[in-house]
Short mmCIF file of C-alpha atoms and ligand atoms in Angstrom, two decimals:
data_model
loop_
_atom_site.label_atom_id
_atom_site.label_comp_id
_atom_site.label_asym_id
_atom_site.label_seq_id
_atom_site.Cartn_x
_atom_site.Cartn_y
_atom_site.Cartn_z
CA UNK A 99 97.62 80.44 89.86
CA UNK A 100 96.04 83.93 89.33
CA UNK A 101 93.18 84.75 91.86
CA UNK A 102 90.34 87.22 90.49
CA UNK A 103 88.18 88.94 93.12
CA UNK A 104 84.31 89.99 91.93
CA UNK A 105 84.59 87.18 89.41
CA UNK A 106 80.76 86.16 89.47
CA UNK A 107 79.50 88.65 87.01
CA UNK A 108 81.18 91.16 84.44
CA UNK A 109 84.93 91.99 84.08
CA UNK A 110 85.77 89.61 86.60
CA UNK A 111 83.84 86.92 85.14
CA UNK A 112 84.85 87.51 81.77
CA UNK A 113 88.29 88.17 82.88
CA UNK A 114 88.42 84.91 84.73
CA UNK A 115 87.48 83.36 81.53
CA UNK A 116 89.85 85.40 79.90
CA UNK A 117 93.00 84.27 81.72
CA UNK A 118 91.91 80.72 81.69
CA UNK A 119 92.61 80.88 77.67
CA UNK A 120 95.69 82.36 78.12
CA UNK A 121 96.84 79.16 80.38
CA UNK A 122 95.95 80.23 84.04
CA UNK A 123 94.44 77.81 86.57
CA UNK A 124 92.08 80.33 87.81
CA UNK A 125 90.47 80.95 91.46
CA UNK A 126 87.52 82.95 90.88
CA UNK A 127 86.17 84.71 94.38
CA UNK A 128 82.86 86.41 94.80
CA UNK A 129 80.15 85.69 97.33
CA UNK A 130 77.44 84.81 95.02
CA UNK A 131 78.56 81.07 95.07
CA UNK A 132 76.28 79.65 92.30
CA UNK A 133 77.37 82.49 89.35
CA UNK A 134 80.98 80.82 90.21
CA UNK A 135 80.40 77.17 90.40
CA UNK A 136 78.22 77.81 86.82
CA UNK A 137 81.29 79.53 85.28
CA UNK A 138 83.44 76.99 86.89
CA UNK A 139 81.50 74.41 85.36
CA UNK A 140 82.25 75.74 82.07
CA UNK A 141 85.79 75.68 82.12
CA UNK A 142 88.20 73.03 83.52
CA UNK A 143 90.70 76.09 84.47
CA UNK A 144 88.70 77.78 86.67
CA UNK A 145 87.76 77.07 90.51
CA UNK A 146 85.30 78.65 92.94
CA UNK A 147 85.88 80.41 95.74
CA UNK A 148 83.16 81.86 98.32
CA UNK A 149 85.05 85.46 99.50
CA UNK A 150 83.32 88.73 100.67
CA UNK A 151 86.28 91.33 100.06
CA UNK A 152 85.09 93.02 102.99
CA UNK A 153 85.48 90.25 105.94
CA UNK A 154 88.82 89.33 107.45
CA UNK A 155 88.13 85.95 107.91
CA UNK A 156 86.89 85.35 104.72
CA UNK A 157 89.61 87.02 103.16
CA UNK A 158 92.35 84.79 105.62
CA UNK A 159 90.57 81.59 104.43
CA UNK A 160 91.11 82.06 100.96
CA UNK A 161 94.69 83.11 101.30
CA UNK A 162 95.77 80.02 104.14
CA UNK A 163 94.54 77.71 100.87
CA UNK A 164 96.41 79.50 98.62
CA UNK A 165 100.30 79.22 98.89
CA UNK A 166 100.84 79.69 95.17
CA UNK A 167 99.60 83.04 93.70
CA UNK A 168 101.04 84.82 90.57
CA UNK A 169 98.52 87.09 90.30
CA UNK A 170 96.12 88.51 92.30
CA UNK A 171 93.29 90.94 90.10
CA UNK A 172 91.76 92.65 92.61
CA UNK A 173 88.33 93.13 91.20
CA UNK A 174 85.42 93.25 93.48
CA UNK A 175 84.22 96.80 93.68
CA UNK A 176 81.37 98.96 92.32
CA UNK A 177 79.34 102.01 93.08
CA UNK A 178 76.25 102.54 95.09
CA UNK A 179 74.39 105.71 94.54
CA UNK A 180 75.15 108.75 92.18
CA UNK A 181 74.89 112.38 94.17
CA UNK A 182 76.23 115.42 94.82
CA UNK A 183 78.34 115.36 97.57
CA UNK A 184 75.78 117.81 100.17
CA UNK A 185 73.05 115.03 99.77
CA UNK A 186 74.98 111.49 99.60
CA UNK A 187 75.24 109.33 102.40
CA UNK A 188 77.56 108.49 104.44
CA UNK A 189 76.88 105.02 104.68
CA UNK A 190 76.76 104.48 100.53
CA UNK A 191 80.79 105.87 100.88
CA UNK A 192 81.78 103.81 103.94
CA UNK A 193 80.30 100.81 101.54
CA UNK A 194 82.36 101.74 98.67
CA UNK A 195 85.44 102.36 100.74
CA UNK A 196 84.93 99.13 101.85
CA UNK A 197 84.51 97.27 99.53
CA UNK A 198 87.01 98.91 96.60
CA UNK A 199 89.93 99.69 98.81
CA UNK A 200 89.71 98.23 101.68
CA UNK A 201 88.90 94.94 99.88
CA UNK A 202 91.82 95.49 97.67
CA UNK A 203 94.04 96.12 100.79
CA UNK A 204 92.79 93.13 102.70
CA UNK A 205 93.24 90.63 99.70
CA UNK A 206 97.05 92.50 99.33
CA UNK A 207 97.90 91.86 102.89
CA UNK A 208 96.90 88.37 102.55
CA UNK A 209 98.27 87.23 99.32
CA UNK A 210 101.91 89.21 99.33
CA UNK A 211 103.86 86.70 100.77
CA UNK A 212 102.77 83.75 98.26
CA UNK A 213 102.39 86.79 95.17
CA UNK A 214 106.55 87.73 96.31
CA UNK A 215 107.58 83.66 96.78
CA UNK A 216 109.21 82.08 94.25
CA UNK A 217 109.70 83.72 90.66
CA UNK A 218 107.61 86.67 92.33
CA UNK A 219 103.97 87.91 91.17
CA UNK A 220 101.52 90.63 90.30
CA UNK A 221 98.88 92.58 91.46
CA UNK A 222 96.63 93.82 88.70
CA UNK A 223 93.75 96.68 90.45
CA UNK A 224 90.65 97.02 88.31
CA UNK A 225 90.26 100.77 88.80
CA UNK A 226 88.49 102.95 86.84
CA UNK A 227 88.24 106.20 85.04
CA UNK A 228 87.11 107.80 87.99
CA UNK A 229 90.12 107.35 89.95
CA UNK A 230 91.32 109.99 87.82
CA UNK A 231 89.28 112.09 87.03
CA UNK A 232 86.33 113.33 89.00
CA UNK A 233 83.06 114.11 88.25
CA UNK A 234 80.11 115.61 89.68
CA UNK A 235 77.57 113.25 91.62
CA UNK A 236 80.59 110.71 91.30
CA UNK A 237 81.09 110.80 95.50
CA UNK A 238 82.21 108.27 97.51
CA UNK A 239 82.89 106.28 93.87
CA UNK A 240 85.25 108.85 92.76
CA UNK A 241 86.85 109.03 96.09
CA UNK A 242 87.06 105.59 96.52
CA UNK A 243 88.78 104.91 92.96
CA UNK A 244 91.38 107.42 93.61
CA UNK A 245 92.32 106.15 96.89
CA UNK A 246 92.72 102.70 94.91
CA UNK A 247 94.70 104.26 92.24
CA UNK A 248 96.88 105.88 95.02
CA UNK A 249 96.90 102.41 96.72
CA UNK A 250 98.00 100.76 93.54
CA UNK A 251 101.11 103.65 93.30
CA UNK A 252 102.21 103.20 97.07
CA UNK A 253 102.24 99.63 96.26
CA UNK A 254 104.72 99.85 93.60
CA UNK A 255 106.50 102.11 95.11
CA UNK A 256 107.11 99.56 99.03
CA UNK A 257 107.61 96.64 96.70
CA UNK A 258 110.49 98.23 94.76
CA UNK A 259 113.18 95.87 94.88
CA UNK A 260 110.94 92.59 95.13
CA UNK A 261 109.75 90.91 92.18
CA UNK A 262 106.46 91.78 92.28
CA UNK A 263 104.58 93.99 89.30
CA UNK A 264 101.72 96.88 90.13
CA UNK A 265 99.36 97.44 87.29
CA UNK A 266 96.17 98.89 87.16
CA UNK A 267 93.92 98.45 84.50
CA UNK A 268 91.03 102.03 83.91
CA UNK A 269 88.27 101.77 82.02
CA UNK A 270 85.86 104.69 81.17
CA UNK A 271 81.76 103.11 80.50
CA UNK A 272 81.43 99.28 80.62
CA UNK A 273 78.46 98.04 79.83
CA UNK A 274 78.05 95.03 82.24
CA UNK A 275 74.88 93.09 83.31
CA UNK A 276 75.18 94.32 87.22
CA UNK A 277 77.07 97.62 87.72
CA UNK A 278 74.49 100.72 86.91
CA UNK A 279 72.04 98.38 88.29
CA UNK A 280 74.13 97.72 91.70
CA UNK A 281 74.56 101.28 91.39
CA UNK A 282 70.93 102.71 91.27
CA UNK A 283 69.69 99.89 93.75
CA UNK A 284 67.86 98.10 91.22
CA UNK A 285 66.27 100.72 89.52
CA UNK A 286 66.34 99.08 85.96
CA UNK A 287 64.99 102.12 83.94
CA UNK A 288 67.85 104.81 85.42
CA UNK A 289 70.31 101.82 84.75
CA UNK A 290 69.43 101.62 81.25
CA UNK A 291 69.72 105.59 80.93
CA UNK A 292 73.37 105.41 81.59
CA UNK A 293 74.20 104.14 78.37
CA UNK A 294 71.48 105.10 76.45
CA UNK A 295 72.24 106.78 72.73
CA UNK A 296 75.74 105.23 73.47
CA UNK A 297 76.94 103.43 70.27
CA UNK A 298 79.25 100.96 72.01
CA UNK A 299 79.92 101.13 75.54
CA UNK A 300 83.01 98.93 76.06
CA UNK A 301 82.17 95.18 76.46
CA UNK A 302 83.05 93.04 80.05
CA UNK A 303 85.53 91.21 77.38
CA UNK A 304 87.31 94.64 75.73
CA UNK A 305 88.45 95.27 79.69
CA UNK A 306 89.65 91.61 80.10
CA UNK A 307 91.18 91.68 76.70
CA UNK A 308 93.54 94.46 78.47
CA UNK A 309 94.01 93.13 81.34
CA UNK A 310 95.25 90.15 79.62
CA UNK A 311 97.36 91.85 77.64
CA UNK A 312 98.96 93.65 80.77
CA UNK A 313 99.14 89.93 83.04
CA UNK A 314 101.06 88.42 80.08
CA UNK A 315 104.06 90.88 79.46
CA UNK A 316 107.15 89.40 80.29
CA UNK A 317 108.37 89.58 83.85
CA UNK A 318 110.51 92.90 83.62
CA UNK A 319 108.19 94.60 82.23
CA UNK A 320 105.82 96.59 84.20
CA UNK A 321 102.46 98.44 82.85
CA UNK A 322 101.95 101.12 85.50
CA UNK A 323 98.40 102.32 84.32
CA UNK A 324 95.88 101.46 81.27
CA UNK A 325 93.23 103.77 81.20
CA UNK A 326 90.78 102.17 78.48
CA UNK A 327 87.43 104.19 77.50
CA UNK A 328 84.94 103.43 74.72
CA UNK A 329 85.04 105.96 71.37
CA UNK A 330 82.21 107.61 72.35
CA UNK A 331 83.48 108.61 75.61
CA UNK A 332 86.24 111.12 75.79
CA UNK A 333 85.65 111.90 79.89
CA UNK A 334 83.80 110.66 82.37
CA UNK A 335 81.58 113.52 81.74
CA UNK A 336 81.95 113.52 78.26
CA UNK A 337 80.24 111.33 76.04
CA UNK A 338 79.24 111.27 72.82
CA UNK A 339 75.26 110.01 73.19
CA UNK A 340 73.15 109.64 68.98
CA UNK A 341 69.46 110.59 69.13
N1 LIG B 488 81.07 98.89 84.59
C1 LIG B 488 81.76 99.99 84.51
O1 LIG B 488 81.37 100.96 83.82
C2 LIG B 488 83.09 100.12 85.23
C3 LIG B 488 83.94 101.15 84.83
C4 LIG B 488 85.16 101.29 85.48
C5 LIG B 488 85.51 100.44 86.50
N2 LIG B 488 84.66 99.45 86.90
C6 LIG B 488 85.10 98.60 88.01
O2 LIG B 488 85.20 97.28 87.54
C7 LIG B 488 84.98 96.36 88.62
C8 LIG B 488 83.94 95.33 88.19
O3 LIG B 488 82.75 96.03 87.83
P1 LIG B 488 81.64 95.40 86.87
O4 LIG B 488 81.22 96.45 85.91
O5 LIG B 488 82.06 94.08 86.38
O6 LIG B 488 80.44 95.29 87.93
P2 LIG B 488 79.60 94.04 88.50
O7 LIG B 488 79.14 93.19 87.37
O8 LIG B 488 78.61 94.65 89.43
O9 LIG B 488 80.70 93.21 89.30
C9 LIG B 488 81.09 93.48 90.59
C10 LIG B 488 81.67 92.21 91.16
O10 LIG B 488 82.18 92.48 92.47
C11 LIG B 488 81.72 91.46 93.33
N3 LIG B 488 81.65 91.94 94.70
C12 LIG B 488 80.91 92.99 95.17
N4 LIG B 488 81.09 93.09 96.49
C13 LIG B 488 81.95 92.08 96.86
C14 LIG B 488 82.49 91.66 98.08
N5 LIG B 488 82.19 92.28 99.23
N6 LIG B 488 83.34 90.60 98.09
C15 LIG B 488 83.64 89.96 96.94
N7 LIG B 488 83.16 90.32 95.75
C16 LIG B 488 82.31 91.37 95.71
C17 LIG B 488 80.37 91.05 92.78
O11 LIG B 488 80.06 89.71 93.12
P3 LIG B 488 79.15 89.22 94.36
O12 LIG B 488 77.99 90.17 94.45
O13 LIG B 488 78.78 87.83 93.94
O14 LIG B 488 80.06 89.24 95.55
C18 LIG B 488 80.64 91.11 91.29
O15 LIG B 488 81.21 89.89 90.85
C19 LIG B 488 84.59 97.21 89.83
O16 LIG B 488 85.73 97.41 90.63
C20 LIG B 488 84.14 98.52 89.18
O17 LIG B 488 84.31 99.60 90.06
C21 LIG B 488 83.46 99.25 86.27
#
């Protein structure tokens, strides 16, 4: 059973979808509850789950129905808001906190004991190029994905000795439906901007194509880190824009 947090839209859809083809039974988790039963709908492999990443008790209700887990893809996350750090808000990075580590550590906590049972599990963290390195404006987003890359580490590092794997999976500019758009609070226009000139942002589907690849080494092996960026991008800050 592999469980895939932020699975209603995006890389967690698409990587829900993904690791139903490769022979999963899939829980997909979000709290938009109709974007999961549609996908769900689609594809006999692949159940719906209503979770908010950020509520305990939501959280400890998935997990007391889940004794099974090989994998856990901790997912849900995004940005809100793109400033320098003298004018963001404190409230945008106590959201992305939240939501991208705390959520992570929450669904950890929960699922460990059924991800270490048995022939043991994995916990693949969908972090991102800003984790590493930082950029300006990036803020509580930049912050926030390097405390989950530093999360993902630690992780590795207590569960040495247990059969549990650590990956995380980096991608630079993805061009999915929801996330400049979640990002810029709707504002369609600066969402577009983000990847305009761009020749191919990566593709929803390139990230779950590696994240795939890493769920499906053999037990032993381990991928520490994938960082995974479009051609056109060569930093976060760095990208190659025609016109
Ligand atoms: N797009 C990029 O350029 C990019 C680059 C690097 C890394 N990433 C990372 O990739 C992950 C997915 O991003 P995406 O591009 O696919 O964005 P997205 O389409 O906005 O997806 C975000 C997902 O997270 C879910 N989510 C948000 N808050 C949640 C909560 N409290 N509880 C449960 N689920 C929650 C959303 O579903 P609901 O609203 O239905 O809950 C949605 O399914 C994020 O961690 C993001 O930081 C994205």
């Amino acid at each position: 059973m592999a469980v895939v947090t932020g699975a209603s839209s995006g890389i967690g859809a698409a990587t829900a979808v993904r690791l139903a083809a490769e022979g999963f039974q899939v829980v997909a988790a979000a709290r938009r509850r109709d974007r999961l039963d549609a996908l769900a709908a689609e594809h006999d492999a692949i159940t719906a789950v209503t979770l908010d990443v950020t509520d305990d008790a939501s959280v400890a209700a998935l997990a007391a129905e889940l004794p099974d887990v090989a994998l856990l893809v901790n997912n849900a996350g995004g940005a809100f808001g793109l400033a320098d750090v003298a004018s963001s808000e404190v409230s945008d990075w106590q959201r992305m906190y939240d939501v991208n580590v705390l959520g992570a550590v929450r669904m950890v906590k929960a699922l460990l004991p059924a991800l270490a049972a048995g022939a043991g599990g994995h916990v693949v963290f969908t972090g991102s190029i800003a984790g590493h390195t930082p950029y300006e404006k990036g803020g509580g987003y930049v912050a926030a994905k390097h405390a989950e890359a530093a999360l993902s580490q630690m992780l590795r590092l207590e569960l040495n000795g247990r059969p549990v794997r650590v990956s995380e999976v980096a991608p630079g500019m993805v061009r999915t439906e929801e996330f400049s758009l979640v990002r810029f609070g709707g504002d369609r226009e600066r969402a577009d901007a983000v990847y305009q000139g761009v020749s191919q942002p990566l593709l929803a589907e390139d990230v779950a194509d590696v994240i795939a690849w890493v769920a499906t080494r053999p037990a032993h092996v381990d991928i520490d880190l994938v960082v995974v960026k479009p051609l056109a991008q060569a930093a976060p800050h760095k990208v190659h824009r025609e016109g």
